[in-house]
Short mmCIF file of C-alpha atoms and ligand atoms in Angstrom, two decimals:
data_model
loop_
_atom_site.label_atom_id
_atom_site.label_comp_id
_atom_site.label_asym_id
_atom_site.label_seq_id
_atom_site.Cartn_x
_atom_site.Cartn_y
_atom_site.Cartn_z
CA MET A 1 -26.38 18.40 113.67
CA ILE A 2 -27.90 21.27 111.71
CA HIS A 3 -25.65 22.08 108.75
CA ASP A 4 -25.98 24.58 105.96
CA GLU A 5 -25.31 23.53 102.37
CA ARG A 6 -21.68 24.63 102.51
CA GLU A 7 -20.93 22.73 105.72
CA LEU A 8 -22.25 19.58 104.02
CA LEU A 9 -19.27 19.74 101.64
CA ASP A 10 -17.06 18.82 104.61
CA THR A 11 -19.25 16.74 106.92
CA ASP A 12 -22.75 15.48 107.67
CA SER A 13 -24.64 13.78 110.50
CA GLU A 14 -25.97 10.76 108.59
CA SER A 15 -24.11 8.30 110.86
CA LEU A 16 -25.36 9.83 114.08
CA GLN A 17 -28.94 10.05 112.81
CA SER A 18 -29.04 6.49 111.45
CA HIS A 19 -27.48 5.15 114.67
CA GLU A 20 -30.15 6.79 116.83
CA LEU A 21 -32.96 5.77 114.47
CA ALA A 22 -31.74 2.15 114.57
CA HIS A 23 -32.31 2.16 118.34
CA GLN A 24 -36.04 2.09 117.58
CA TRP A 25 -35.51 -1.63 116.89
CA PHE A 26 -32.30 -2.42 118.77
CA GLY A 27 -32.87 -0.69 122.09
CA ASP A 28 -36.61 0.03 122.12
CA TYR A 29 -38.39 -2.82 120.31
CA VAL A 30 -36.02 -5.27 122.00
CA THR A 31 -33.70 -4.05 124.74
CA CYS A 32 -30.73 -5.59 126.52
CA ARG A 33 -31.62 -7.55 129.65
CA ASP A 34 -28.72 -6.11 131.68
CA TRP A 35 -25.68 -3.86 131.14
CA GLY A 36 -23.47 -6.87 130.39
CA GLN A 37 -25.59 -7.33 127.23
CA ILE A 38 -25.39 -3.69 126.12
CA TRP A 39 -23.88 -4.66 122.77
CA LEU A 40 -27.38 -5.85 121.76
CA ASN A 41 -28.30 -2.15 121.73
CA GLU A 42 -25.11 -0.28 120.87
CA SER A 43 -23.28 -2.63 118.49
CA PHE A 44 -26.47 -3.10 116.49
CA ALA A 45 -27.08 0.64 116.24
CA THR A 46 -23.41 1.01 115.25
CA TYR A 47 -23.72 -1.67 112.57
CA MET A 48 -27.03 -0.32 111.23
CA GLN A 49 -25.31 3.04 110.78
CA THR A 50 -22.69 1.33 108.60
CA MET A 51 -25.43 -0.32 106.54
CA TRP A 52 -27.03 3.08 106.02
CA THR A 53 -23.66 4.38 104.78
CA GLU A 54 -23.51 1.44 102.36
CA LYS A 55 -26.96 2.26 100.97
CA LEU A 56 -26.42 6.02 100.82
CA LYS A 57 -22.75 6.38 99.87
CA GLY A 58 -21.77 3.00 98.43
CA HIS A 59 -19.79 -0.12 99.21
CA ASP A 60 -16.30 1.47 99.18
CA GLU A 61 -17.28 4.16 101.68
CA PHE A 62 -18.92 1.51 103.89
CA LEU A 63 -15.79 -0.66 103.89
CA TYR A 64 -13.26 2.13 104.23
CA VAL A 65 -14.86 4.58 106.65
CA ASP A 66 -17.16 2.39 108.73
CA ILE A 67 -15.85 -1.19 108.79
CA ARG A 68 -12.16 -0.26 108.75
CA GLY A 69 -12.82 2.64 111.11
CA ASN A 70 -14.60 0.39 113.63
CA GLN A 71 -11.81 -2.20 113.48
CA ASN A 72 -9.05 0.38 113.93
CA THR A 73 -10.79 1.88 116.96
CA VAL A 74 -11.07 -1.52 118.65
CA LEU A 75 -7.47 -2.48 117.83
CA ASP A 76 -6.20 0.84 119.25
CA THR A 77 -8.18 0.28 122.44
CA TRP A 78 -6.74 -3.22 122.69
CA LYS A 79 -3.18 -1.96 122.19
CA GLN A 80 -3.69 0.54 125.01
CA GLY A 81 -4.24 -2.48 127.28
CA ASN A 82 -7.98 -1.92 127.75
CA ARG A 83 -9.30 -5.45 127.09
CA ARG A 84 -12.52 -7.37 127.72
CA PRO A 85 -14.95 -9.71 125.98
CA ILE A 86 -17.92 -7.98 124.34
CA VAL A 87 -20.36 -9.90 126.55
CA THR A 88 -19.48 -10.25 130.23
CA LYS A 89 -21.05 -10.22 133.68
CA TYR A 90 -17.94 -8.70 135.20
CA TYR A 91 -17.78 -4.92 135.10
CA ALA A 92 -17.08 -2.21 137.67
CA ASN A 93 -20.16 -0.11 136.91
CA LYS A 94 -22.64 0.36 134.08
CA ASP A 95 -20.77 3.32 132.57
CA ALA A 96 -17.71 1.11 132.10
CA MET A 97 -19.72 -0.96 129.62
CA PHE A 98 -20.34 1.93 127.19
CA ASP A 99 -16.87 1.60 125.68
CA ASN A 100 -15.28 0.74 122.36
CA TYR A 101 -16.18 -2.95 122.76
CA ALA A 102 -19.89 -2.10 123.05
CA TYR A 103 -19.88 0.14 119.94
CA PRO A 104 -17.25 -0.57 117.23
CA GLY A 105 -16.23 -3.88 118.84
CA GLY A 106 -19.60 -5.54 118.49
CA GLY A 107 -20.13 -3.61 115.25
CA SER A 108 -17.05 -5.38 113.84
CA VAL A 109 -18.40 -8.73 115.02
CA LEU A 110 -21.80 -8.13 113.38
CA HIS A 111 -20.03 -7.47 110.09
CA MET A 112 -18.22 -10.82 110.37
CA LEU A 113 -21.53 -12.47 111.27
CA ARG A 114 -23.20 -11.00 108.19
CA LYS A 115 -20.33 -12.13 105.95
CA HIS A 116 -20.47 -15.60 107.49
CA LEU A 117 -24.23 -16.03 107.06
CA GLY A 118 -24.64 -14.09 103.81
CA ASP A 119 -26.97 -11.09 103.43
CA GLN A 120 -30.18 -13.06 103.02
CA GLN A 121 -29.70 -15.30 106.08
CA PHE A 122 -28.40 -12.38 108.12
CA SER A 123 -31.55 -10.30 107.52
CA ALA A 124 -33.86 -13.29 108.00
CA SER A 125 -32.15 -14.09 111.32
CA LEU A 126 -32.47 -10.51 112.58
CA LYS A 127 -36.12 -10.39 111.55
CA HIS A 128 -36.80 -13.62 113.44
CA TYR A 129 -34.87 -12.33 116.48
CA LEU A 130 -36.84 -9.07 116.53
CA THR A 131 -40.27 -10.56 116.00
CA THR A 132 -39.96 -13.44 118.46
CA ASN A 133 -38.56 -11.14 121.16
CA ALA A 134 -40.68 -8.05 120.41
CA HIS A 135 -41.22 -5.79 123.45
CA GLN A 136 -39.07 -8.07 125.59
CA PRO A 137 -35.69 -7.75 127.29
CA VAL A 138 -33.12 -9.88 125.42
CA SER A 139 -29.80 -11.56 126.03
CA THR A 140 -27.11 -12.70 123.61
CA GLU A 141 -28.44 -16.27 123.79
CA ASP A 142 -31.78 -15.08 122.33
CA LEU A 143 -29.86 -13.81 119.30
CA ARG A 144 -27.88 -17.04 118.94
CA ILE A 145 -31.06 -19.15 119.14
CA ALA A 146 -32.82 -16.95 116.58
CA ILE A 147 -29.93 -17.39 114.11
CA GLU A 148 -29.82 -21.15 114.70
CA GLU A 149 -33.61 -21.48 114.23
CA THR A 150 -33.43 -19.44 111.03
CA THR A 151 -30.36 -20.99 109.41
CA GLY A 152 -30.11 -24.46 110.93
CA GLN A 153 -26.44 -23.81 111.69
CA SER A 154 -24.80 -24.19 115.07
CA MET A 155 -23.41 -20.83 116.12
CA ASP A 156 -21.87 -21.70 119.51
CA TRP A 157 -18.31 -21.47 118.20
CA PHE A 158 -18.87 -18.01 116.69
CA PHE A 159 -20.46 -16.54 119.82
CA ASP A 160 -17.82 -18.19 121.96
CA GLU A 161 -14.75 -16.90 120.10
CA TRP A 162 -15.95 -13.39 119.24
CA LEU A 163 -18.40 -12.44 122.03
CA TYR A 164 -17.94 -14.46 125.24
CA LYS A 165 -14.15 -14.56 124.95
CA MET A 166 -11.83 -11.66 124.19
CA GLY A 167 -9.11 -11.25 121.59
CA HIS A 168 -8.54 -11.20 117.84
CA PRO A 169 -6.22 -13.12 115.51
CA VAL A 170 -2.73 -11.83 114.75
CA PHE A 171 -1.82 -13.37 111.40
CA GLU A 172 1.59 -13.92 109.92
CA VAL A 173 1.06 -14.72 106.25
CA LYS A 174 3.70 -16.01 103.83
CA GLN A 175 3.24 -16.79 100.13
CA ASN A 176 5.22 -19.12 97.91
CA TYR A 177 4.73 -19.97 94.24
CA ASP A 178 5.94 -23.28 92.87
CA ASP A 179 6.84 -22.75 89.20
CA VAL A 180 6.94 -26.47 88.40
CA ALA A 181 3.74 -27.59 90.19
CA LYS A 182 2.00 -24.33 89.21
CA LYS A 183 0.71 -23.90 92.73
CA LEU A 184 0.53 -20.98 95.15
CA THR A 185 0.92 -21.89 98.80
CA LEU A 186 -0.19 -19.59 101.61
CA ASN A 187 1.18 -20.29 105.05
CA VAL A 188 -0.97 -18.62 107.72
CA LYS A 189 0.17 -18.53 111.33
CA GLN A 190 -1.91 -17.27 114.24
CA THR A 191 0.67 -15.65 116.52
CA GLN A 192 -1.58 -14.01 119.15
CA LYS A 193 -0.59 -14.76 122.75
CA LEU A 194 -2.86 -15.22 125.74
CA ASP A 195 -2.77 -12.14 127.99
CA LEU A 196 -1.60 -13.60 131.29
CA ASN A 197 -2.36 -10.37 133.17
CA ASN A 198 -6.03 -10.54 132.23
CA GLU A 199 -8.56 -12.78 133.98
CA PHE A 200 -11.25 -12.66 131.26
CA PRO A 201 -11.78 -15.78 129.13
CA GLN A 202 -9.70 -15.58 125.96
CA THR A 203 -9.74 -17.14 122.51
CA GLU A 204 -6.52 -19.00 121.84
CA PHE A 205 -6.99 -19.75 118.11
CA PHE A 206 -9.75 -18.52 115.80
CA GLN A 207 -11.78 -20.40 113.21
CA THR A 208 -13.42 -18.52 110.37
CA TYR A 209 -14.00 -18.29 106.65
CA VAL A 210 -11.41 -16.12 104.94
CA ASP A 211 -11.71 -14.61 101.46
CA VAL A 212 -8.39 -14.93 99.66
CA ALA A 213 -8.22 -12.98 96.40
CA ILE A 214 -5.62 -14.07 93.85
CA ASP A 215 -5.28 -11.51 91.07
CA ASN A 216 -8.68 -10.16 92.18
CA LYS A 217 -10.43 -13.54 91.97
CA VAL A 218 -11.91 -14.43 95.36
CA ASN A 219 -11.56 -17.92 96.90
CA ARG A 220 -13.24 -18.64 100.24
CA VAL A 221 -11.23 -20.91 102.55
CA TRP A 222 -11.92 -22.24 106.04
CA LEU A 223 -9.32 -21.42 108.67
CA GLU A 224 -9.02 -24.08 111.39
CA PRO A 225 -8.55 -23.00 115.04
CA LYS A 226 -4.86 -23.89 115.23
CA ALA A 227 -1.45 -22.25 115.18
CA GLU A 228 -0.80 -22.83 111.49
CA ASN A 229 -2.98 -23.30 108.39
CA VAL A 230 -1.63 -24.02 104.92
CA PHE A 231 -3.69 -23.32 101.77
CA THR A 232 -2.78 -24.33 98.22
CA PHE A 233 -4.25 -22.81 95.06
CA ASP A 234 -3.75 -23.73 91.41
CA SER A 235 -2.30 -20.90 89.36
CA ALA A 236 -0.90 -21.27 85.84
CA THR A 237 1.40 -18.26 86.37
CA LYS A 238 2.92 -16.57 89.40
CA PRO A 239 0.14 -14.37 90.86
CA LYS A 240 0.83 -10.64 90.76
CA LEU A 241 -1.46 -9.92 93.69
CA VAL A 242 -2.49 -11.99 96.70
CA ASN A 243 -4.96 -10.38 99.11
CA PHE A 244 -5.54 -12.32 102.33
CA ASP A 245 -8.95 -11.34 103.80
CA TYR A 246 -10.30 -9.52 100.74
CA GLU A 247 -12.34 -6.44 101.74
CA GLY A 248 -10.97 -6.64 105.29
CA THR A 249 -13.81 -8.57 106.88
CA LEU A 250 -11.90 -9.84 109.90
CA LEU A 251 -11.05 -7.96 113.08
CA LYS A 252 -7.34 -8.77 112.96
CA GLU A 253 -3.73 -7.73 112.89
CA MET A 254 -1.62 -9.01 110.02
CA THR A 255 1.92 -9.05 108.75
CA PHE A 256 2.32 -10.15 105.14
CA GLU A 257 5.85 -9.71 103.83
CA LYS A 258 5.82 -8.25 100.32
CA SER A 259 8.40 -6.60 98.07
CA THR A 260 8.13 -2.94 97.07
CA ASP A 261 7.18 -4.04 93.54
CA GLU A 262 4.36 -6.24 94.83
CA LEU A 263 3.06 -3.44 97.05
CA LEU A 264 3.18 -0.86 94.25
CA TYR A 265 1.24 -3.28 92.05
CA GLN A 266 -1.34 -3.86 94.79
CA MET A 267 -1.79 -0.15 95.51
CA ALA A 268 -2.58 0.44 91.85
CA ASN A 269 -4.51 -2.71 90.95
CA ASP A 270 -6.31 -4.24 93.93
CA LYS A 271 -10.08 -3.99 93.43
CA ASP A 272 -10.44 -3.96 97.22
CA PRO A 273 -9.95 -0.41 98.61
CA ILE A 274 -8.91 -1.90 101.96
CA GLY A 275 -6.15 -3.83 100.14
CA ARG A 276 -5.01 -0.68 98.30
CA ARG A 277 -4.91 1.22 101.60
CA TRP A 278 -3.02 -1.59 103.33
CA ALA A 279 -0.37 -1.62 100.59
CA MET A 280 -0.08 2.16 100.93
CA GLY A 281 0.66 1.83 104.66
CA GLU A 282 3.37 -0.78 103.96
CA LEU A 283 4.89 1.50 101.31
CA GLU A 284 4.92 4.39 103.77
CA LYS A 285 7.25 2.31 105.99
CA LYS A 286 9.48 1.40 103.03
CA ALA A 287 9.72 5.06 101.96
CA ALA A 288 12.05 5.64 104.92
CA THR A 289 14.72 3.90 102.79
CA ALA A 290 16.35 6.62 100.67
CA SER A 291 16.73 4.41 97.58
CA GLU A 292 12.99 3.53 97.58
CA LYS A 293 11.52 6.93 98.46
CA GLY A 294 11.47 8.41 94.96
CA ARG A 295 9.46 5.73 93.18
CA ILE A 296 7.13 5.26 96.16
CA VAL A 297 6.34 8.98 96.24
CA ASP A 298 5.75 8.97 92.46
CA ALA A 299 3.25 6.13 92.88
CA LEU A 300 1.55 7.91 95.79
CA ILE A 301 1.12 11.01 93.61
CA THR A 302 -0.53 8.82 90.98
CA SER A 303 -2.86 7.35 93.63
CA ALA A 304 -3.64 10.81 95.02
CA GLU A 305 -4.68 12.04 91.58
CA LYS A 306 -6.01 8.93 89.84
CA ASP A 307 -7.51 6.40 92.28
CA THR A 308 -11.18 5.71 91.56
CA PHE A 309 -12.16 6.25 95.22
CA TRP A 310 -11.65 9.71 96.67
CA ARG A 311 -10.92 8.42 100.19
CA ILE A 312 -7.90 6.53 98.80
CA ARG A 313 -6.80 9.65 96.94
CA ARG A 314 -7.05 11.58 100.20
CA ALA A 315 -5.16 8.83 102.07
CA ALA A 316 -2.36 8.98 99.47
CA LEU A 317 -2.00 12.71 100.08
CA SER A 318 -1.92 12.13 103.84
CA VAL A 319 0.82 9.48 103.42
CA ILE A 320 2.80 11.94 101.30
CA ALA A 321 2.34 14.50 104.10
CA ASN A 322 3.57 11.96 106.68
CA ILE A 323 6.68 11.26 104.60
CA TYR A 324 7.61 14.93 104.12
CA SER A 325 6.22 16.34 107.36
CA PRO A 326 6.28 13.71 110.11
CA ASP A 327 4.67 14.76 113.40
CA PRO A 328 7.27 16.44 115.62
CA SER A 329 8.01 14.86 118.99
CA PRO A 330 6.02 16.31 121.92
CA GLY A 331 7.02 19.84 122.84
CA GLN A 332 8.81 20.39 119.51
CA GLU A 333 7.54 22.81 116.88
CA ARG A 334 6.84 21.51 113.38
CA PRO A 335 9.83 22.52 111.24
CA VAL A 336 9.45 24.22 107.87
CA VAL A 337 8.67 21.51 105.32
CA ARG A 338 10.62 21.17 102.09
CA LEU A 339 8.68 19.42 99.34
CA ASP A 340 10.37 17.97 96.26
CA ALA A 341 9.34 19.86 93.11
CA ASN A 342 7.08 17.08 91.78
CA VAL A 343 5.34 16.77 95.16
CA GLU A 344 4.82 20.51 95.46
CA ALA A 345 3.39 20.68 91.93
CA ALA A 346 1.01 17.79 92.65
CA THR A 347 -0.09 19.38 95.92
CA VAL A 348 -0.86 22.63 94.12
CA ARG A 349 -2.93 20.65 91.59
CA LEU A 350 -4.81 18.95 94.45
CA THR A 351 -5.88 22.36 95.81
CA LYS A 352 -8.27 22.27 92.82
CA ASP A 353 -9.65 18.80 93.58
CA ALA A 354 -13.41 18.21 93.33
CA GLN A 355 -13.50 16.90 96.93
CA ALA A 356 -13.38 19.64 99.57
CA PRO A 357 -11.49 17.57 102.20
CA ILE A 358 -8.71 16.90 99.66
CA ARG A 359 -8.46 20.60 98.82
CA ALA A 360 -8.26 21.37 102.55
CA ASP A 361 -5.50 18.81 103.12
CA ALA A 362 -3.56 20.13 100.12
CA TYR A 363 -3.62 23.67 101.56
CA GLU A 364 -2.53 22.31 104.92
CA LEU A 365 0.52 20.54 103.47
CA LEU A 366 1.42 23.48 101.25
CA GLY A 367 1.10 25.83 104.23
CA GLU A 368 3.76 23.86 106.07
CA THR A 369 6.30 25.11 103.51
CA ARG A 370 5.57 28.66 104.81
CA ASP A 371 6.46 29.78 101.30
CA ALA A 372 5.08 33.21 100.34
CA LYS A 373 5.11 32.30 96.64
CA HIS A 374 1.73 30.60 97.20
CA THR A 375 0.13 33.69 98.79
CA ALA A 376 -2.14 34.51 95.83
CA LEU A 377 -3.38 30.89 95.77
CA TYR A 378 -4.29 31.07 99.46
CA VAL A 379 -6.03 34.44 99.17
CA ALA A 380 -8.14 33.11 96.28
CA ALA A 381 -9.07 30.03 98.35
CA LEU A 382 -10.65 32.22 101.03
CA ASP A 383 -13.64 32.37 98.64
CA ASP A 384 -13.95 28.56 98.49
CA ARG A 385 -17.43 27.14 99.13
CA SER A 386 -16.07 24.77 101.82
CA TYR A 387 -15.47 26.13 105.32
CA GLY A 388 -12.85 23.43 105.87
CA VAL A 389 -10.88 24.74 102.89
CA ILE A 390 -11.20 28.33 104.15
CA ASP A 391 -9.87 27.21 107.57
CA GLN A 392 -6.75 25.67 106.01
CA ALA A 393 -6.19 28.43 103.46
CA ALA A 394 -6.43 31.08 106.22
CA SER A 395 -3.91 29.17 108.30
CA ALA A 396 -1.58 28.65 105.31
CA LEU A 397 -1.85 32.35 104.47
CA ALA A 398 -0.87 33.28 108.02
CA THR A 399 2.31 31.16 107.80
CA THR A 400 3.56 33.18 104.80
CA LYS A 401 3.71 36.44 106.84
CA ASP A 402 3.05 38.12 103.49
CA VAL A 403 1.89 41.78 103.50
CA ARG A 404 -1.39 40.76 101.82
CA ALA A 405 -2.29 38.38 104.65
CA TYR A 406 -3.53 40.86 107.27
CA ASP A 407 -6.20 42.60 105.16
CA ALA A 408 -7.43 39.31 103.69
CA LEU A 409 -7.86 37.76 107.14
CA VAL A 410 -9.55 40.85 108.60
CA LYS A 411 -12.01 40.67 105.70
CA LEU A 412 -12.92 37.12 106.77
CA THR A 413 -13.65 38.32 110.31
CA ASN A 414 -16.31 40.61 108.79
CA THR A 415 -17.93 37.94 106.60
CA PRO A 416 -21.10 36.55 108.21
CA SER A 417 -21.66 32.79 107.87
CA TRP A 418 -23.41 29.79 109.39
CA LYS A 419 -22.20 29.24 112.99
CA GLY A 420 -19.66 32.02 112.38
CA ARG A 421 -17.47 29.55 110.50
CA ILE A 422 -15.81 32.11 108.20
CA GLN A 423 -15.30 34.69 110.96
CA ILE A 424 -13.67 32.01 113.14
CA ALA A 425 -11.31 31.06 110.27
CA GLY A 426 -10.29 34.73 110.04
CA LEU A 427 -9.78 35.07 113.80
CA ARG A 428 -7.67 31.91 114.00
CA GLY A 429 -5.66 33.07 110.99
CA LEU A 430 -4.98 36.45 112.64
CA GLY A 431 -3.85 34.64 115.78
CA GLU A 432 -1.38 32.59 113.74
CA LEU A 433 -0.24 35.61 111.72
CA GLY A 434 0.80 37.46 114.89
CA ASP A 435 0.45 40.96 113.36
CA LYS A 436 0.25 43.52 116.20
CA ARG A 437 -2.57 45.39 114.40
CA GLY A 438 -4.81 42.38 115.11
CA LEU A 439 -5.00 43.15 118.83
CA ASP A 440 -7.93 45.55 118.49
CA VAL A 441 -9.96 43.01 116.48
CA GLY A 442 -9.13 40.39 119.10
CA LEU A 443 -10.11 42.52 122.09
CA LYS A 444 -13.29 43.81 120.44
CA THR A 445 -14.49 40.36 119.36
CA ALA A 446 -13.58 38.61 122.62
CA THR A 447 -15.65 41.08 124.65
CA ASP A 448 -18.67 41.48 122.34
CA THR A 449 -21.41 39.68 124.25
CA LYS A 450 -23.70 39.75 121.20
CA LEU A 451 -21.40 37.17 119.54
CA SER A 452 -21.43 33.41 120.13
CA MET A 453 -19.03 31.94 122.67
CA ASN A 454 -17.17 30.09 119.87
CA LEU A 455 -16.42 33.38 118.13
CA ARG A 456 -15.37 35.09 121.34
CA THR A 457 -12.98 32.34 122.43
CA ALA A 458 -11.50 32.06 118.90
CA ALA A 459 -10.57 35.75 119.24
CA LEU A 460 -8.56 34.96 122.37
CA GLY A 461 -5.90 33.40 120.12
CA ILE A 462 -5.12 36.84 118.71
CA VAL A 463 -4.99 38.42 122.17
CA GLY A 464 -2.63 35.67 123.29
CA ALA A 465 -0.42 35.95 120.21
CA VAL A 466 0.03 39.73 120.09
CA GLY A 467 -1.13 40.94 123.53
CA LYS A 468 2.18 40.50 125.32
CA GLY A 469 2.94 43.66 127.34
CA ASP A 470 -0.67 44.92 127.13
CA PRO A 471 -2.15 45.00 130.67
CA ARG A 472 -5.64 44.13 129.36
CA ALA A 473 -4.56 40.85 127.78
CA TYR A 474 -4.10 38.38 130.62
CA PRO A 475 -7.12 39.38 132.76
CA LEU A 476 -9.36 39.17 129.68
CA ILE A 477 -8.08 35.77 128.55
CA PHE A 478 -8.32 34.36 132.07
CA GLU A 479 -11.88 35.68 132.52
CA LYS A 480 -13.01 34.03 129.26
CA PHE A 481 -11.16 30.84 130.11
CA LYS A 482 -12.86 30.77 133.54
CA ALA A 483 -16.30 31.29 131.95
CA ALA A 484 -15.70 28.40 129.52
CA TYR A 485 -14.32 26.31 132.41
CA ASP A 486 -17.42 26.94 134.53
CA ALA A 487 -19.69 26.12 131.59
CA SER A 488 -17.59 23.01 130.70
CA ASN A 489 -17.35 24.39 127.15
CA ILE A 490 -14.48 22.27 125.83
CA GLN A 491 -13.74 24.37 122.73
CA GLY A 492 -13.67 27.48 124.93
CA ILE A 493 -11.36 25.82 127.44
CA VAL A 494 -8.97 24.73 124.67
CA ASP A 495 -9.00 28.19 123.03
CA GLY A 496 -8.47 29.85 126.42
CA ILE A 497 -5.58 27.70 127.55
CA GLN A 498 -3.84 27.94 124.18
CA ALA A 499 -4.13 31.74 124.31
CA ILE A 500 -2.64 31.68 127.81
CA VAL A 501 0.29 29.59 126.57
CA LYS A 502 0.89 31.96 123.66
CA LEU A 503 0.82 34.97 125.95
CA ALA A 504 3.45 33.24 128.12
CA ASP A 505 2.31 34.99 131.29
CA PRO A 506 3.50 33.22 134.48
CA ARG A 507 0.04 33.74 136.04
CA GLY A 508 -1.19 31.17 133.52
CA GLN A 509 -0.05 28.34 135.80
CA ALA A 510 -3.22 28.97 137.84
CA ALA A 511 -5.36 28.00 134.80
CA ILE A 512 -3.27 24.84 134.26
CA ASP A 513 -3.80 23.89 137.91
CA MET A 514 -7.57 24.34 137.55
CA LEU A 515 -7.57 21.92 134.59
CA LYS A 516 -5.60 19.36 136.58
CA VAL A 517 -8.41 19.29 139.12
CA LYS A 518 -11.28 19.28 136.65
CA PHE A 519 -9.88 16.52 134.39
CA LYS A 520 -8.03 14.39 136.95
CA ASP A 521 -9.95 11.24 135.91
CA ASN A 522 -9.65 11.81 132.16
CA THR A 523 -6.37 10.38 130.81
CA GLY A 524 -6.69 11.93 127.35
CA ALA A 525 -7.47 15.38 128.73
CA MET A 526 -4.63 15.14 131.24
CA GLN A 527 -2.18 14.42 128.41
CA PHE A 528 -3.38 17.60 126.72
CA VAL A 529 -2.98 19.53 129.99
CA ALA A 530 0.58 18.18 130.43
CA THR A 531 1.48 19.28 126.88
CA GLN A 532 0.08 22.76 127.54
CA GLU A 533 1.93 23.02 130.85
CA ALA A 534 5.24 22.09 129.19
CA ALA A 535 4.55 24.58 126.39
CA LEU A 536 3.74 27.34 128.88
CA LYS A 537 6.96 26.73 130.82
CA ALA A 538 8.96 26.73 127.56
CA ALA A 539 7.23 29.94 126.39
CA ILE A 540 7.86 31.76 129.68
CA GLY A 541 11.53 30.77 129.45
CA LYS A 542 11.90 32.35 126.01
CA PRO A 543 13.04 35.96 125.78
ZN1 ZN B 601 -26.42 4.19 120.68
#
């Protein structure tokens, strides 16, 4: 959590700090009565961290990074089949409760609660809840009662559908404008199905306020808990932009059929950054059609350079990268990327962006062209203030295999910096470059016990890449891998195993087998191990 000024260009620890500080109230001042109520600690700390973002970095950042981020995490967890209500008495063990429903799940619900009550009633309710229950264990009912006593509203339905039962609405929205009656009709279906394989109580249909923005004017409507709701709005002309759930308040999935023209208009003109980002995602799908690709990419370039919110500009660049450089299927190498001339020119311009993460992403995409004509640009970027930019520029430089690359990367390995960030960028770059002269730097760094473990394991990449045939290489990499393994140093384990794969030594299977034992209960880690095992087998098979 301790960053120097340069590292703060790429990242900070505001969210972590504000989350932990919030536990002074939600966790210490009042604390959950039992593990089934853990959301009263963790979801509140998670939501308070979003409110700190809102105060510190503004409303757009709050909506885009925190609210949207929380919702996406919960929806991904749900899609993986991991499903439960946020509050339940039924759980295998206490650790099972510290999951995505306890953190972003309840965090998403608290945002909906705040939007339902309004800021003033929301704060007054929380104040009443905290003061009446001070220094006491609490349950979810204490919160509900505190809100009801403060606001005079019945909250049973809200707690029931979002907390005691599981699920979220899946909307199918259709719009129709009647030219004669001058009316816009929105047909909203809830198409979620009960999960028959799951014994937890489930919400069949949701009720809630929804903000519907028509040409950026917000109307609040009440959605009844039924399969289909129909809303009618007066509109003298056909609306150019209809945004269902303005600012993305609801934890939901949604399909809303729109034409390419409507989506392009929304991406450029919606005041809601969540709406602009949604339209961008729909356009990404439509860009697969050859006849649409050109004008969609042009519009994405405009968003990447002109949007008022830098996160949307960065997202536009990432969508462009997805279109031109889709992720290869597992086990396949990423092919050389060919960018159209206008895209390449825009990407070069974005390497000068004011935001460091956008510069870094631009170097990453450009690097995938492996085109040596950008070498001078990459070398110059090694002096960037942002470590994240230096990482990407070093990697891009390595892909060019240009004669200037080796000396420039060695220079980085001799440049002291906070946490060794610049040296590590140089070491990783040398590993990717694969120049035989790098072996000495790799061996020397990997065995220098005065250096940090992160530096030493980063050097293993070079030994793996160019150490083939050198008898020192495998024993050294395995020794460092084993040390990281014994210390459960994840970065060291990853660096070690990747070096082993690069070296393509058949003895490496022993390291893979060790990981299979250590991570047998960790699905995500086991997927990584399987990928590495396949890559090792493929590498050994190569001449
Ligand atoms: Zn916490």
